[in-house]
XYZ file of N, CA and C in Angstrom:
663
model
N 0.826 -1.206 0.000
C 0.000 0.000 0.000
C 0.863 1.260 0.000
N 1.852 1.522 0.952
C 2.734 2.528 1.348
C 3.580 2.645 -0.544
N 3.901 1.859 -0.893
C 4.547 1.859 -2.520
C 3.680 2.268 -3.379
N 2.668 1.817 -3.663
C 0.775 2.351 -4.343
C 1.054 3.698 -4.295
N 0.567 4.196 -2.643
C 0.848 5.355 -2.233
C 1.485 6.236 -3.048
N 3.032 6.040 -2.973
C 4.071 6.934 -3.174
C 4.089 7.113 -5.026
N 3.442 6.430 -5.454
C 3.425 6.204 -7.091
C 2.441 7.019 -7.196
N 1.244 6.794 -6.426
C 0.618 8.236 -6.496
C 0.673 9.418 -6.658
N 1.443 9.765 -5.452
C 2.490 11.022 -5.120
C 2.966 11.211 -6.291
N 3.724 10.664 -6.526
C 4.921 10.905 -8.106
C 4.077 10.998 -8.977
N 2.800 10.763 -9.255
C 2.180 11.214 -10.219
C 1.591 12.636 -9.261
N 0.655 12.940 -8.664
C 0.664 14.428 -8.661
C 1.793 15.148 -8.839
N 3.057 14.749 -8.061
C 4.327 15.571 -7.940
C 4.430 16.126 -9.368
N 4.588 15.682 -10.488
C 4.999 15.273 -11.718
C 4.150 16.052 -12.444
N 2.832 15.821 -12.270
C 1.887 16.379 -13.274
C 1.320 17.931 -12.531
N 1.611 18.089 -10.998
C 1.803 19.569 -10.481
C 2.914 20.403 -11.515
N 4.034 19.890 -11.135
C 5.117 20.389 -11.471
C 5.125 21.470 -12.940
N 4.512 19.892 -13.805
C 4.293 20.729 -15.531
C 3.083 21.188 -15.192
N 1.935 21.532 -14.148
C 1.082 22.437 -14.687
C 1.413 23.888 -13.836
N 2.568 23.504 -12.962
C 3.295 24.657 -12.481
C 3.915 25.499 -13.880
N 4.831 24.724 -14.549
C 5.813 25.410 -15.939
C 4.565 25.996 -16.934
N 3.286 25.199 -17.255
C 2.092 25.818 -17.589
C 1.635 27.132 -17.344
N 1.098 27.131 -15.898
C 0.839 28.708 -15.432
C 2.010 29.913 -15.725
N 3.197 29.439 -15.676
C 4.737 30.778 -16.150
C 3.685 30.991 -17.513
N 3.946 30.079 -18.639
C 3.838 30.303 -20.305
C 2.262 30.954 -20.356
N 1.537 30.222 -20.021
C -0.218 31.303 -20.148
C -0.073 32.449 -19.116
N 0.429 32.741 -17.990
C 0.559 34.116 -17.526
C 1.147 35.372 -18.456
N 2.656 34.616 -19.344
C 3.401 35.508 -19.913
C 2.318 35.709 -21.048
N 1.747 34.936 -21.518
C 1.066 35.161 -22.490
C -0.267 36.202 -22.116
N -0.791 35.846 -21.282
C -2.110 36.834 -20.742
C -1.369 38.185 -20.548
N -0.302 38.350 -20.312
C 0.163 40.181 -19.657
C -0.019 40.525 -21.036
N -0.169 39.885 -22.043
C -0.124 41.332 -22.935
C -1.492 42.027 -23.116
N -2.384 41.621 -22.264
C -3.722 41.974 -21.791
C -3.600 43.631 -21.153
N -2.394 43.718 -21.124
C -2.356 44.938 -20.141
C -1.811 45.931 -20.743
N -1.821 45.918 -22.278
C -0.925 46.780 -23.016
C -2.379 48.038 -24.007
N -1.777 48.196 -24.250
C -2.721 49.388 -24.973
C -3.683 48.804 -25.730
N -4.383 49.205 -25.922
C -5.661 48.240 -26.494
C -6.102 47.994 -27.649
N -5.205 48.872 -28.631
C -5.008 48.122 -30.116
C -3.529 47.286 -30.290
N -2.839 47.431 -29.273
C -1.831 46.482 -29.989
C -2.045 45.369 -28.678
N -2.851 45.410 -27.896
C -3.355 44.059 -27.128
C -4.113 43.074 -27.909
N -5.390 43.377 -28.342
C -5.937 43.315 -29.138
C -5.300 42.316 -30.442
N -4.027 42.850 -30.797
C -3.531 42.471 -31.754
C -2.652 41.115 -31.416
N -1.665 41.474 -31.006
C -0.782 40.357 -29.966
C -1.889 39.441 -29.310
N -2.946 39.739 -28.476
C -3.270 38.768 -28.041
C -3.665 37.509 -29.072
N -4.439 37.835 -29.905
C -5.334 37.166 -30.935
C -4.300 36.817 -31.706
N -3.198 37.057 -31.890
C -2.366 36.408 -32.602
C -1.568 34.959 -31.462
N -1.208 35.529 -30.057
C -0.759 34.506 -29.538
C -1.693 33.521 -29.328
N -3.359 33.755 -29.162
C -4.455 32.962 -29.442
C -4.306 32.016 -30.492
N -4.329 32.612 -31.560
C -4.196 31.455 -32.893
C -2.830 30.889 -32.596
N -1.764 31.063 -32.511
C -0.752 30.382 -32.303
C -0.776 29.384 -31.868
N -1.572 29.573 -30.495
C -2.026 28.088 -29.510
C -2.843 27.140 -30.133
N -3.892 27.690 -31.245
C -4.476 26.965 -31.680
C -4.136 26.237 -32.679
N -3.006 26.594 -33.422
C -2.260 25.957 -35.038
C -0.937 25.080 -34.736
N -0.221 25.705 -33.962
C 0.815 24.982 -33.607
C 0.737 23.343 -33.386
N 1.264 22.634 -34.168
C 1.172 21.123 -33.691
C 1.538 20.790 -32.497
N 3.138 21.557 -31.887
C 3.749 21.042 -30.870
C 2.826 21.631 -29.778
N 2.581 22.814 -29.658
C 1.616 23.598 -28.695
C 0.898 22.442 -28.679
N -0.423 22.165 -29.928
C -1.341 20.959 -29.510
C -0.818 19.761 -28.998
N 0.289 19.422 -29.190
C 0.538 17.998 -28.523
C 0.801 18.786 -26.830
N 1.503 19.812 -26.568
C 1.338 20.124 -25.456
C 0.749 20.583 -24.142
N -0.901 20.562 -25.546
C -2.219 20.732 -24.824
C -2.275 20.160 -24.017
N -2.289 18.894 -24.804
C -2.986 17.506 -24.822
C -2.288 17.167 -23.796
N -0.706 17.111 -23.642
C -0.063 16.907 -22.143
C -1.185 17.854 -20.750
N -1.696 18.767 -21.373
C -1.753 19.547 -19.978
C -3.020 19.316 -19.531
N -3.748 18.849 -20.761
C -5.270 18.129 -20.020
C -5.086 16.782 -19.416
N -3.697 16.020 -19.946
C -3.865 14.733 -19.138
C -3.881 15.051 -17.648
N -2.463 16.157 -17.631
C -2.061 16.531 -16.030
C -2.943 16.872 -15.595
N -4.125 17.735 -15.961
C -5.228 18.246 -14.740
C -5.893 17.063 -14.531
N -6.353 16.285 -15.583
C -7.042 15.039 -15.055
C -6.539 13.925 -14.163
N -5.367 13.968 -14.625
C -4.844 12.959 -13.400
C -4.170 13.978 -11.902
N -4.269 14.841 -12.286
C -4.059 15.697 -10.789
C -5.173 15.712 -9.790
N -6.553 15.740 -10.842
C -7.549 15.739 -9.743
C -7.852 14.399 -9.524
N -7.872 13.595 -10.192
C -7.732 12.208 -9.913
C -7.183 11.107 -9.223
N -5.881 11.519 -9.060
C -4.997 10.848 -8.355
C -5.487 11.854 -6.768
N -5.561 13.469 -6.728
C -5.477 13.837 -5.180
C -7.019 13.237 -4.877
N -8.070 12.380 -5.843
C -8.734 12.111 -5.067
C -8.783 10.130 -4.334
N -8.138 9.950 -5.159
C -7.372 9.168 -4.839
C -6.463 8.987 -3.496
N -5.687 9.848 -3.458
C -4.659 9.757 -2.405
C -6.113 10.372 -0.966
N -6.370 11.167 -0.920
C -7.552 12.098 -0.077
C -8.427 10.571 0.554
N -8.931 9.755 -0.315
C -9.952 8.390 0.018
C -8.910 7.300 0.926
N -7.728 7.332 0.247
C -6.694 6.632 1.322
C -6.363 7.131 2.272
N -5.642 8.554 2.527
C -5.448 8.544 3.781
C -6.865 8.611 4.979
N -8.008 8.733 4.394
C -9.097 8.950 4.837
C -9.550 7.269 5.523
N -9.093 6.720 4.890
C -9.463 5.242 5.518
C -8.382 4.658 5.985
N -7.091 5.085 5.987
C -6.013 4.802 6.876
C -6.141 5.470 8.480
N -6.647 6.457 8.037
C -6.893 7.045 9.700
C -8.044 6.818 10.766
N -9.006 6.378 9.391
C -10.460 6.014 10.306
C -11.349 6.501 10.510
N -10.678 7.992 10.214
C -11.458 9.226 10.138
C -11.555 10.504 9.059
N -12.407 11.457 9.099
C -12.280 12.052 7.851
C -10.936 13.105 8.111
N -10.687 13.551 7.038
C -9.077 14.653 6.674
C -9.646 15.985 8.055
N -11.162 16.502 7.996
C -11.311 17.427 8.772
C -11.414 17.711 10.064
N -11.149 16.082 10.615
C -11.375 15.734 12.091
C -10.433 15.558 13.011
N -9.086 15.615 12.027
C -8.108 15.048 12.846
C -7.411 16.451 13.217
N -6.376 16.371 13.964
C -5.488 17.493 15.295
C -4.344 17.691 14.465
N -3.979 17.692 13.425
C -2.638 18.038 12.927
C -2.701 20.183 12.491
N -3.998 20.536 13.080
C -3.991 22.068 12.984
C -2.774 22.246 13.754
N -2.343 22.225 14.487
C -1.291 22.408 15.356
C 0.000 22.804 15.107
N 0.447 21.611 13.889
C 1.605 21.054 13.164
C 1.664 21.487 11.382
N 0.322 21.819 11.312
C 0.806 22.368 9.903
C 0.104 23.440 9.507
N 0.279 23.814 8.217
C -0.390 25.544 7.749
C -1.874 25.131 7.172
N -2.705 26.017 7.092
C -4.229 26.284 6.595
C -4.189 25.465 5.186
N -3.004 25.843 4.595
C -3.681 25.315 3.037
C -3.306 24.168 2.903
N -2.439 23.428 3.882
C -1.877 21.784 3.629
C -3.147 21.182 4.220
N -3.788 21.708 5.185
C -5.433 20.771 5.874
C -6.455 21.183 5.218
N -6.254 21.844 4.149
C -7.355 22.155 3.218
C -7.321 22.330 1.784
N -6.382 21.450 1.367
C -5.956 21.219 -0.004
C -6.924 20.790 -1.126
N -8.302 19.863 -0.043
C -9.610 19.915 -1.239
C -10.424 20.626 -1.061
N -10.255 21.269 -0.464
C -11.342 22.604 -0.460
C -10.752 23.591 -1.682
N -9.627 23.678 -1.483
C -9.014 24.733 -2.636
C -8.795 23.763 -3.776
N -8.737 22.647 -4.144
C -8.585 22.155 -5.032
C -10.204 22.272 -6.136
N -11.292 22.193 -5.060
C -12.047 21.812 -5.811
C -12.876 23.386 -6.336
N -12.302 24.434 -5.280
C -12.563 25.531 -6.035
C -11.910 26.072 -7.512
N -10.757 25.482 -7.488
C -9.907 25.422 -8.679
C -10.484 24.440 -9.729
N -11.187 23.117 -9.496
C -11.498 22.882 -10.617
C -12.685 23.176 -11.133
N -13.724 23.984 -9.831
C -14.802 24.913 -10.303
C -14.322 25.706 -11.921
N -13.638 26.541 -10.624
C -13.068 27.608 -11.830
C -12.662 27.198 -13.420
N -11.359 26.123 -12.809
C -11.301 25.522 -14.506
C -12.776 25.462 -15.203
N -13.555 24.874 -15.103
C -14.562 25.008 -16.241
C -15.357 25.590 -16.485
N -15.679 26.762 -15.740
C -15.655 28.073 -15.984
C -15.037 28.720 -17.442
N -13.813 28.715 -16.561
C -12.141 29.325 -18.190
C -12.276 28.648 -18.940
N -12.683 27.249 -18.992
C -12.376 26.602 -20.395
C -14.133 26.697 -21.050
N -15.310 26.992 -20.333
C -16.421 27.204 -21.156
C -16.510 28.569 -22.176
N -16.008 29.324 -21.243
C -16.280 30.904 -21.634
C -15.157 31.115 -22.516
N -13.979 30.561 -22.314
C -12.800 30.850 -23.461
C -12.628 29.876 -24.524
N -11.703 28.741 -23.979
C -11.499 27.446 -24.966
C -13.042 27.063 -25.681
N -13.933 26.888 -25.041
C -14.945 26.711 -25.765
C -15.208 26.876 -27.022
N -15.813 28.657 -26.595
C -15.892 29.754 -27.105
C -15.089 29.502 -28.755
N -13.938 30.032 -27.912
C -12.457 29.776 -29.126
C -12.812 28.614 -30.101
N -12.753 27.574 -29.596
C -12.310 26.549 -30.462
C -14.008 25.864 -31.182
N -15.359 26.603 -31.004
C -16.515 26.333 -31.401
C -17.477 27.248 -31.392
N -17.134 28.331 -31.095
C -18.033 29.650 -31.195
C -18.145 29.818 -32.403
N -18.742 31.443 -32.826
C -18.735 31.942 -34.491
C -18.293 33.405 -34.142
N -16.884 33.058 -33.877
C -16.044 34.681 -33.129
C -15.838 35.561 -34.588
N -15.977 36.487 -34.457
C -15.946 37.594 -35.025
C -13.881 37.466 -35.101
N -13.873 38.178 -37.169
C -11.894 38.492 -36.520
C -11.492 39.728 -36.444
N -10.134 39.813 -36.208
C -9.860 41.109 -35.929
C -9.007 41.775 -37.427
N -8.259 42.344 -37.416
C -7.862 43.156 -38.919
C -6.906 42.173 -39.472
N -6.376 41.035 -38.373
C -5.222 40.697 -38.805
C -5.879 39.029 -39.234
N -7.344 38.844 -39.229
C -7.817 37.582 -39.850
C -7.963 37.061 -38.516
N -7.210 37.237 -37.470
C -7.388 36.045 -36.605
C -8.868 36.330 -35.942
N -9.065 34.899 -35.010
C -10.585 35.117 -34.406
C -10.268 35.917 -33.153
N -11.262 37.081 -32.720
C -11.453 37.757 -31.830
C -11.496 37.624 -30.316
N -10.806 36.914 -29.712
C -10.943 36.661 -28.225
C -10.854 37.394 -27.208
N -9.659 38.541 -27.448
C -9.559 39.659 -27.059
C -10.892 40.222 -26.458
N -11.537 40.313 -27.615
C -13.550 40.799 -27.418
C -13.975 40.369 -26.217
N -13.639 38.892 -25.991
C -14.429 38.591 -25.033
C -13.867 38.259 -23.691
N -12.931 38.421 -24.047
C -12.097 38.342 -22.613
C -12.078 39.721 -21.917
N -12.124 40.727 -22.629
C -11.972 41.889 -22.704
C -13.870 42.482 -21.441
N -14.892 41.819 -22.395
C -16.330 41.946 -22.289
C -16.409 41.116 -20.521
N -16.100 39.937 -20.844
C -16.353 39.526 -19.480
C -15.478 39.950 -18.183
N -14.129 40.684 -18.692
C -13.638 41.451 -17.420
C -14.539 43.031 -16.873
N -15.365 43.239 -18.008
C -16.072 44.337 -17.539
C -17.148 44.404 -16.517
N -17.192 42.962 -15.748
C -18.495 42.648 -14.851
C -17.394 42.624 -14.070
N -18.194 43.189 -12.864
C -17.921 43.509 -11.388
C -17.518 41.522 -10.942
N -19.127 40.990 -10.831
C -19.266 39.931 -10.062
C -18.001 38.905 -10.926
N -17.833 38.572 -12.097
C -16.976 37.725 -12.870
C -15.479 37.883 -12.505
N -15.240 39.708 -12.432
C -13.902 39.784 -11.803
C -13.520 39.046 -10.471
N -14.564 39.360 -9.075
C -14.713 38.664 -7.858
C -14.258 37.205 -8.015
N -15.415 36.587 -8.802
C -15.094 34.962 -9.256
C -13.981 34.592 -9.584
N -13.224 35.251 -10.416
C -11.795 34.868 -10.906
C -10.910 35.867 -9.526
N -10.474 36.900 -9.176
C -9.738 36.778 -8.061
C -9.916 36.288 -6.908
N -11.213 35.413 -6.502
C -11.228 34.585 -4.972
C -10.598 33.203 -5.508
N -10.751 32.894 -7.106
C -9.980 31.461 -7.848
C -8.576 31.675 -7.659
N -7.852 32.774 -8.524
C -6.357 32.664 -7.853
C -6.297 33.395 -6.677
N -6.897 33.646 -5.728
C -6.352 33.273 -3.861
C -6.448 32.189 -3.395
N -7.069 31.161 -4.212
C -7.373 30.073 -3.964
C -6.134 29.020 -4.764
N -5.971 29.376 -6.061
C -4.703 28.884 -6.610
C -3.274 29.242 -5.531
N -3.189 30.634 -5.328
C -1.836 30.926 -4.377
C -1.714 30.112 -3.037
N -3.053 29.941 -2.851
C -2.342 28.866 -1.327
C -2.394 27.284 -1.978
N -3.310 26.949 -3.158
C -2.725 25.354 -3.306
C -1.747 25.766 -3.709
N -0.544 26.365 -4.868
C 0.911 26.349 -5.560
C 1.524 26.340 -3.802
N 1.022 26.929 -3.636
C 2.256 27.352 -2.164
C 2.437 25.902 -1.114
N 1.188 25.429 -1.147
C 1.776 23.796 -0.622
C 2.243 23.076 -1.565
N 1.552 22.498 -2.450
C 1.711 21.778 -3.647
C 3.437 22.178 -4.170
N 3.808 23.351 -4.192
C 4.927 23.227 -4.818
C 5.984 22.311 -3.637
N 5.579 22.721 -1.936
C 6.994 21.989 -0.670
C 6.460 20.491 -1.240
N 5.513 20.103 -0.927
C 4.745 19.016 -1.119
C 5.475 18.261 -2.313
N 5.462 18.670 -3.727
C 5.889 17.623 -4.850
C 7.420 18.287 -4.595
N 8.010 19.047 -3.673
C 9.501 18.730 -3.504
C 9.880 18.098 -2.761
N 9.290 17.629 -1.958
C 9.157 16.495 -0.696
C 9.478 15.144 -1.535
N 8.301 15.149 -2.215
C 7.934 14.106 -2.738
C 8.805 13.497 -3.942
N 9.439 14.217 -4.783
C 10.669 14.279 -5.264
C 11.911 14.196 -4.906
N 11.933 14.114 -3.612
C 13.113 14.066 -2.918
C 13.970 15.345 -2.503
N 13.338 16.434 -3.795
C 14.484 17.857 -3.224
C 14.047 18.472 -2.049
N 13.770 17.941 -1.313
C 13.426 19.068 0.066
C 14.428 18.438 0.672
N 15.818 18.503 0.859
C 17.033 18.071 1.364
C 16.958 19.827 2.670
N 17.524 19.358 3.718
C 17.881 20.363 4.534
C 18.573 21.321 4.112
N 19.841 20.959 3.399
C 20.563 21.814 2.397
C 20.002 22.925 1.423
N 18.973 22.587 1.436
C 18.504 22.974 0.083
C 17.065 23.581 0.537
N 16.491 23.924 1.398
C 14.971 23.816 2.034
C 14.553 24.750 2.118
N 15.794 26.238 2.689
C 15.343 27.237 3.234
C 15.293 27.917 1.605
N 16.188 27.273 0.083
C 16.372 27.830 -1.300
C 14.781 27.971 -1.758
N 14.491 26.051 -1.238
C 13.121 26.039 -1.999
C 11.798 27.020 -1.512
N 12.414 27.105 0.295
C 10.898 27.798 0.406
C 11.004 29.555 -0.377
N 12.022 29.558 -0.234
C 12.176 31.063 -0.817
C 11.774 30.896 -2.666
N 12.131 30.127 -3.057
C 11.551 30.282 -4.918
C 9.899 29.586 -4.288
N 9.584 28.485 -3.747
C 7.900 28.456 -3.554
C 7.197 29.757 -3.480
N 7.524 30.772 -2.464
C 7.044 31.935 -2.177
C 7.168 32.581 -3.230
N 8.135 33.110 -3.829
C 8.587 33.757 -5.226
C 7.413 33.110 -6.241
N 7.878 32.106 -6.405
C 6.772 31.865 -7.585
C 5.537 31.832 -7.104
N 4.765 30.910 -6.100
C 3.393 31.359 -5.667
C 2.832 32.610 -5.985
N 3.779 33.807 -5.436
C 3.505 34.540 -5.037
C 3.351 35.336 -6.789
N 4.256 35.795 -7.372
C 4.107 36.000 -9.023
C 3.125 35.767 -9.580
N 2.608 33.778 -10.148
C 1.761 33.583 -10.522
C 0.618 34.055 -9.994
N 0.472 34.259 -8.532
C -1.159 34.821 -7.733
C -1.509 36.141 -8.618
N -0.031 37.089 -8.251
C -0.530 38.506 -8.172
C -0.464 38.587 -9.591
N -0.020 38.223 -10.941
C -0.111 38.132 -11.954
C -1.082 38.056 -12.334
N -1.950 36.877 -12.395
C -3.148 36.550 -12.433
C -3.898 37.736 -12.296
N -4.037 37.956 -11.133
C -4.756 38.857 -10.188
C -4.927 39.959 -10.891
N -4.034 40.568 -11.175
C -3.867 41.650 -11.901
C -4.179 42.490 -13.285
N -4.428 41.348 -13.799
C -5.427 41.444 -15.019
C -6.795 41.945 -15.102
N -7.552 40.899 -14.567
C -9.262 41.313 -14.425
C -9.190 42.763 -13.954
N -8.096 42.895 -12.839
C -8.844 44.435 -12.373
C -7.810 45.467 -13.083
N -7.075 45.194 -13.705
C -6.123 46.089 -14.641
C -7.851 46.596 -15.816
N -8.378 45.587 -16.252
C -9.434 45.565 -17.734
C -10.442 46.117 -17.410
N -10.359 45.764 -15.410
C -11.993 46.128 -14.854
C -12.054 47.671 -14.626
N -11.138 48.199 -14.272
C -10.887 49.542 -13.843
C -10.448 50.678 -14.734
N -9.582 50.234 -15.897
C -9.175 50.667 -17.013
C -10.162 51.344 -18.211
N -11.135 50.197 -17.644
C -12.124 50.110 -18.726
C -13.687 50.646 -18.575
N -13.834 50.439 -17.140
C -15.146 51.113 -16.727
C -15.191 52.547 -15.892
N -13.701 52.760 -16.138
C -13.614 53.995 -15.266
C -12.666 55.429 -15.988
């Protein structure tokens, strides 16, 4: 069981990890959301189609939908085991003591995160890849429009920044966690990792973050 276990692990560890290197490449790609609004506009919808034509991009989709599926899969997985190893449920037991808020509440934030995912992928990928989007001067299809349209609601902005406060504390365990689990959380090396965990947590959050109300405020005010 304890070997089961740990193969587990190595699969979240693994498939965290690349949807960690994921969030860097679609963040860098979303800031150009924040640029003037005809050459956003422009750039965006072009890095849009890019994602969509590229073969290697698509094969690297296709990697990144396996990882969310087996991320939520496997933590529900691992969540049902330790749950019947202890006897009791994850919310009952005394380890508040011994560890931080978001390691004893990793499915609570998990499952607000995969709320959210299908949310982003109805209203965008959807959209994108089966709508009848309007293009922009440069031929490509218009996403900009609507990414643009749905940051202009108050309540939608809310929805997406309580999702990444909710992303910043799972990355922030999830990243000690699959270094644990990987083996690099060496003493040597511990006080490096918590300092890049924080660093990056902390980037991807306020990155994120920063958008909706960059479009929301920019734009209605």
């Amino acid at each position: 069981m304890k070997q089961t276990t740990l193969i587990y692990k190595l699969v979240m560890a693994t498939s965290g990890l690349f949807l960690c290197f994921f969030l860097i490449i679609h963040l860098l790609g979303n800031l150009q959301l924040l640029s003037p609004p005809a050459v956003a506009r422009e750039q965006f919808n072009w890095y849009s189609h890019l994602l969509s034509g590229n073969i290697l991009i698509k094969i690297i989709s296709y990697v990144l939908y396996l990882s969310i599926i087996a991320h939520a899969v496997y933590a529900l997985i691992i969540t049902r085991v330790n749950i019947k190893a202890q006897g009791s449920k994850y919310v009952y037991d005394k380890r508040g003591k011994v560890s931080s808020w978001n390691s004893r509440n990793m499915g609570v934030l998990g499952t607000i995160i995969l709320i959210f995912l299908v949310i982003h992928f109805k209203d965008y990928w959807y959209i994108y890849k089966f709508g009848n989007l309007p293009l922009d001067v440069k031929g490509n299809k218009d996403l900009y429009s609507i990414v643009v349209s749905s940051f202009q609601q108050g309540w939608y902005v809310i929805l997406y920044e309580l999702s990444f406060i909710a992303l910043g504390f799972h990355l922030l365990h999830g990243f000690f966690s699959a270094a644990r689990t990987l083996g690099l959380y060496h003493r040597k090396y511990a006080a490096a990792i918590r300092v890049v965990g924080w660093i990056y947590s902390l980037a991807i959050t306020l990155g994120f973050m920063l958008i909706p109300i960059f479009i929301y405020f920019n734009l209605n005010f």
